[in-house]
């Protein structure tokens, strides 16, 4: 059974760096073809794709946010970590991690991050 | 890259069919057949309805169907039901091997 769960701070201050962890089970990110993505959703607004890391450590970032994002994996811990620098109130929203590839589509429950001083 | 363009809202009566469009460019929707559609009810994670333009995952009702023409993909919901009232998002692979989502469409069942 594939599960993913996001964790991290619920509140961060403007200009701080956000670090989110996705802990998953039911698969290994070292297996060929596996990948984990991060997607966010501001309150009442649309989904926004952020980043993806593949089994071979290939990394892909949103064009508009790539200067602020870093994605990494710890295969031994079954974790993927996303960092986002220079947080701003507009970055407030629910952050999801997901395993997405065709019909292979699993999402975490999401974690709400609020950016406020 | 900007979000894919979807109508903000679409409505229909029970039993009717509705179509949600998703317009992109040659760099995303028009260039690849990796188009997905998601349904999202309030407070929940998105649920995959359609992948690869027109494929349905097991367990998804055949009332949902997808298609594509040029730079525009479409989701058709047939036999509209009250439970279909939700937000719907398209998503496409891009020429940078990233993904784009649409701005979302709120479906209202009258």
PDB file of N, CA and C in Angstrom, chain A residues 39 41 45-49 52 60-63 96 100 102-105 107-109, chain B residues 1 38 40 44-46 48 51-52 57 89 93 96-104:
ATOM      1  N   UNK A  39       3.568  19.667  -4.834  1.00  0.00           N
ATOM      2  CA  UNK A  39       2.550  20.557  -5.406  1.00  0.00           C
ATOM      3  C   UNK A  39       1.980  21.380  -4.254  1.00  0.00           C
ATOM      4  N   UNK A  41      -1.011  24.558  -2.934  1.00  0.00           N
ATOM      5  CA  UNK A  41      -2.313  25.150  -3.240  1.00  0.00           C
ATOM      6  C   UNK A  41      -2.617  26.247  -2.229  1.00  0.00           C
ATOM      7  N   UNK A  45      -7.339  28.726  -3.993  1.00  0.00           N
ATOM      8  CA  UNK A  45      -6.741  28.933  -5.326  1.00  0.00           C
ATOM      9  C   UNK A  45      -6.326  27.614  -5.960  1.00  0.00           C
ATOM     10  N   UNK A  46      -5.671  27.729  -7.108  1.00  0.00           N
ATOM     11  CA  UNK A  46      -5.375  26.555  -7.915  1.00  0.00           C
ATOM     12  C   UNK A  46      -4.126  25.806  -7.440  1.00  0.00           C
ATOM     13  N   UNK A  47      -4.022  24.580  -7.913  1.00  0.00           N
ATOM     14  CA  UNK A  47      -2.826  23.782  -7.675  1.00  0.00           C
ATOM     15  C   UNK A  47      -1.655  24.369  -8.451  1.00  0.00           C
ATOM     16  N   UNK A  48      -0.470  24.243  -7.877  1.00  0.00           N
ATOM     17  CA  UNK A  48       0.755  24.702  -8.536  1.00  0.00           C
ATOM     18  C   UNK A  48       1.832  23.657  -8.357  1.00  0.00           C
ATOM     19  N   UNK A  49       2.347  23.142  -9.451  1.00  0.00           N
ATOM     20  CA  UNK A  49       3.421  22.153  -9.410  1.00  0.00           C
ATOM     21  C   UNK A  49       4.723  22.846  -9.040  1.00  0.00           C
ATOM     22  N   UNK A  52      10.119  18.001  -8.735  1.00  0.00           N
ATOM     23  CA  UNK A  52      10.080  16.545  -8.801  1.00  0.00           C
ATOM     24  C   UNK A  52      11.488  15.994  -8.699  1.00  0.00           C
ATOM     25  N   UNK A  60      13.749  18.333 -11.173  1.00  0.00           N
ATOM     26  CA  UNK A  60      13.069  19.269 -12.053  1.00  0.00           C
ATOM     27  C   UNK A  60      12.318  20.279 -11.195  1.00  0.00           C
ATOM     28  N   UNK A  61      12.373  21.538 -11.613  1.00  0.00           N
ATOM     29  CA  UNK A  61      11.787  22.612 -10.818  1.00  0.00           C
ATOM     30  C   UNK A  61      10.856  23.487 -11.638  1.00  0.00           C
ATOM     31  N   UNK A  62       9.842  24.019 -10.958  1.00  0.00           N
ATOM     32  CA  UNK A  62       8.989  25.025 -11.571  1.00  0.00           C
ATOM     33  C   UNK A  62       9.841  26.161 -12.104  1.00  0.00           C
ATOM     34  N   UNK A  63       9.568  26.565 -13.336  1.00  0.00           N
ATOM     35  CA  UNK A  63      10.353  27.639 -13.959  1.00  0.00           C
ATOM     36  C   UNK A  63      10.310  28.906 -13.114  1.00  0.00           C
ATOM     37  N   UNK A  96       1.520  19.608  -0.869  1.00  0.00           N
ATOM     38  CA  UNK A  96       1.324  18.173  -1.040  1.00  0.00           C
ATOM     39  C   UNK A  96       2.581  17.535  -1.633  1.00  0.00           C
ATOM     40  N   UNK A 100       3.355  10.575  -8.898  1.00  0.00           N
ATOM     41  CA  UNK A 100       2.516  10.748 -10.074  1.00  0.00           C
ATOM     42  C   UNK A 100       3.249  10.231 -11.300  1.00  0.00           C
ATOM     43  N   UNK A 102       1.379   8.665 -14.834  1.00  0.00           N
ATOM     44  CA  UNK A 102       0.270   8.013 -15.509  1.00  0.00           C
ATOM     45  C   UNK A 102      -0.831   7.692 -14.525  1.00  0.00           C
ATOM     46  N   UNK A 103      -1.280   6.440 -14.533  1.00  0.00           N
ATOM     47  CA  UNK A 103      -2.340   6.031 -13.632  1.00  0.00           C
ATOM     48  C   UNK A 103      -1.834   5.812 -12.208  1.00  0.00           C
ATOM     49  N   UNK A 104      -0.520   5.834 -12.052  1.00  0.00           N
ATOM     50  CA  UNK A 104       0.119   5.637 -10.760  1.00  0.00           C
ATOM     51  C   UNK A 104       0.123   6.981 -10.027  1.00  0.00           C
ATOM     52  N   UNK A 105      -0.892   7.228  -9.250  1.00  0.00           N
ATOM     53  CA  UNK A 105      -1.145   8.572  -8.742  1.00  0.00           C
ATOM     54  C   UNK A 105      -1.555   8.505  -7.280  1.00  0.00           C
ATOM     55  N   UNK A 107      -1.317  10.761  -3.532  1.00  0.00           N
ATOM     56  CA  UNK A 107      -1.052  12.052  -2.902  1.00  0.00           C
ATOM     57  C   UNK A 107      -1.077  11.907  -1.379  1.00  0.00           C
ATOM     58  N   UNK A 108      -0.284  12.736  -0.726  1.00  0.00           N
ATOM     59  CA  UNK A 108      -0.393  12.844   0.718  1.00  0.00           C
ATOM     60  C   UNK A 108      -1.610  13.681   1.076  1.00  0.00           C
ATOM     61  N   UNK A 109      -1.854  13.815   2.356  1.00  0.00           N
ATOM     62  CA  UNK A 109      -3.011  14.587   2.814  1.00  0.00           C
ATOM     63  C   UNK A 109      -2.761  16.083   2.752  1.00  0.00           C
TER      64      UNK A 109
ATOM     65  N   UNK B   1       6.534  29.763 -17.317  1.00  0.00           N
ATOM     66  CA  UNK B   1       5.376  29.175 -17.971  1.00  0.00           C
ATOM     67  C   UNK B   1       4.125  29.468 -17.161  1.00  0.00           C
ATOM     68  N   UNK B  38      -7.998  16.121 -12.717  1.00  0.00           N
ATOM     69  CA  UNK B  38      -8.217  15.823 -11.310  1.00  0.00           C
ATOM     70  C   UNK B  38      -9.532  16.440 -10.840  1.00  0.00           C
ATOM     71  N   UNK B  40     -11.319  17.667  -7.202  1.00  0.00           N
ATOM     72  CA  UNK B  40     -10.993  17.976  -5.813  1.00  0.00           C
ATOM     73  C   UNK B  40     -12.218  18.497  -5.076  1.00  0.00           C
ATOM     74  N   UNK B  44      -9.912  18.146   0.632  1.00  0.00           N
ATOM     75  CA  UNK B  44      -9.319  16.842   0.313  1.00  0.00           C
ATOM     76  C   UNK B  44      -8.247  16.998  -0.767  1.00  0.00           C
ATOM     77  N   UNK B  45      -7.401  15.973  -0.868  1.00  0.00           N
ATOM     78  CA  UNK B  45      -6.393  15.969  -1.925  1.00  0.00           C
ATOM     79  C   UNK B  45      -7.057  15.694  -3.272  1.00  0.00           C
ATOM     80  N   UNK B  46      -6.461  16.152  -4.353  1.00  0.00           N
ATOM     81  CA  UNK B  46      -7.017  15.872  -5.685  1.00  0.00           C
ATOM     82  C   UNK B  46      -7.073  14.380  -5.965  1.00  0.00           C
ATOM     83  N   UNK B  48      -7.312  11.608  -9.162  1.00  0.00           N
ATOM     84  CA  UNK B  48      -7.084  11.441 -10.594  1.00  0.00           C
ATOM     85  C   UNK B  48      -8.324  10.869 -11.272  1.00  0.00           C
ATOM     86  N   UNK B  51      -5.927  10.183 -17.230  1.00  0.00           N
ATOM     87  CA  UNK B  51      -4.501  10.349 -17.498  1.00  0.00           C
ATOM     88  C   UNK B  51      -4.247  10.046 -18.977  1.00  0.00           C
ATOM     89  N   UNK B  52      -3.112  10.507 -19.466  1.00  0.00           N
ATOM     90  CA  UNK B  52      -2.762  10.303 -20.881  1.00  0.00           C
ATOM     91  C   UNK B  52      -3.923  10.680 -21.807  1.00  0.00           C
ATOM     92  N   UNK B  57      -8.352   5.690 -14.824  1.00  0.00           N
ATOM     93  CA  UNK B  57      -7.847   4.701 -13.855  1.00  0.00           C
ATOM     94  C   UNK B  57      -8.992   3.779 -13.441  1.00  0.00           C
ATOM     95  N   UNK B  89      -9.210  20.170 -12.183  1.00  0.00           N
ATOM     96  CA  UNK B  89      -7.944  20.714 -12.664  1.00  0.00           C
ATOM     97  C   UNK B  89      -7.368  19.844 -13.771  1.00  0.00           C
ATOM     98  N   UNK B  93       2.263  17.675 -19.000  1.00  0.00           N
ATOM     99  CA  UNK B  93       3.714  17.669 -19.073  1.00  0.00           C
ATOM    100  C   UNK B  93       4.146  18.841 -19.943  1.00  0.00           C
ATOM    101  N   UNK B  96       9.912  21.158 -20.688  1.00  0.00           N
ATOM    102  CA  UNK B  96      11.013  21.206 -19.727  1.00  0.00           C
ATOM    103  C   UNK B  96      10.942  20.028 -18.754  1.00  0.00           C
ATOM    104  N   UNK B  97      10.074  19.059 -19.061  1.00  0.00           N
ATOM    105  CA  UNK B  97       9.879  17.883 -18.212  1.00  0.00           C
ATOM    106  C   UNK B  97       9.361  18.285 -16.835  1.00  0.00           C
ATOM    107  N   UNK B  98       8.647  19.396 -16.800  1.00  0.00           N
ATOM    108  CA  UNK B  98       7.941  19.793 -15.584  1.00  0.00           C
ATOM    109  C   UNK B  98       6.452  19.602 -15.853  1.00  0.00           C
ATOM    110  N   UNK B  99       5.635  19.967 -14.885  1.00  0.00           N
ATOM    111  CA  UNK B  99       4.192  19.877 -15.103  1.00  0.00           C
ATOM    112  C   UNK B  99       3.548  21.230 -14.846  1.00  0.00           C
ATOM    113  N   UNK B 100       2.473  21.474 -15.555  1.00  0.00           N
ATOM    114  CA  UNK B 100       1.662  22.666 -15.338  1.00  0.00           C
ATOM    115  C   UNK B 100       0.256  22.228 -14.978  1.00  0.00           C
ATOM    116  N   UNK B 101      -0.362  22.972 -14.069  1.00  0.00           N
ATOM    117  CA  UNK B 101      -1.770  22.767 -13.762  1.00  0.00           C
ATOM    118  C   UNK B 101      -2.584  23.901 -14.368  1.00  0.00           C
ATOM    119  N   UNK B 102      -3.844  23.632 -14.578  1.00  0.00           N
ATOM    120  CA  UNK B 102      -4.770  24.683 -14.993  1.00  0.00           C
ATOM    121  C   UNK B 102      -5.209  25.499 -13.792  1.00  0.00           C
ATOM    122  N   UNK B 103      -5.899  26.585 -14.068  1.00  0.00           N
ATOM    123  CA  UNK B 103      -6.360  27.464 -13.002  1.00  0.00           C
ATOM    124  C   UNK B 103      -7.551  26.931 -12.230  1.00  0.00           C
ATOM    125  N   UNK B 104      -8.093  25.799 -12.675  1.00  0.00           N
ATOM    126  CA  UNK B 104      -9.200  25.173 -11.958  1.00  0.00           C
ATOM    127  C   UNK B 104     -10.562  25.635 -12.447  1.00  0.00           C
TER     128      UNK B 104
END
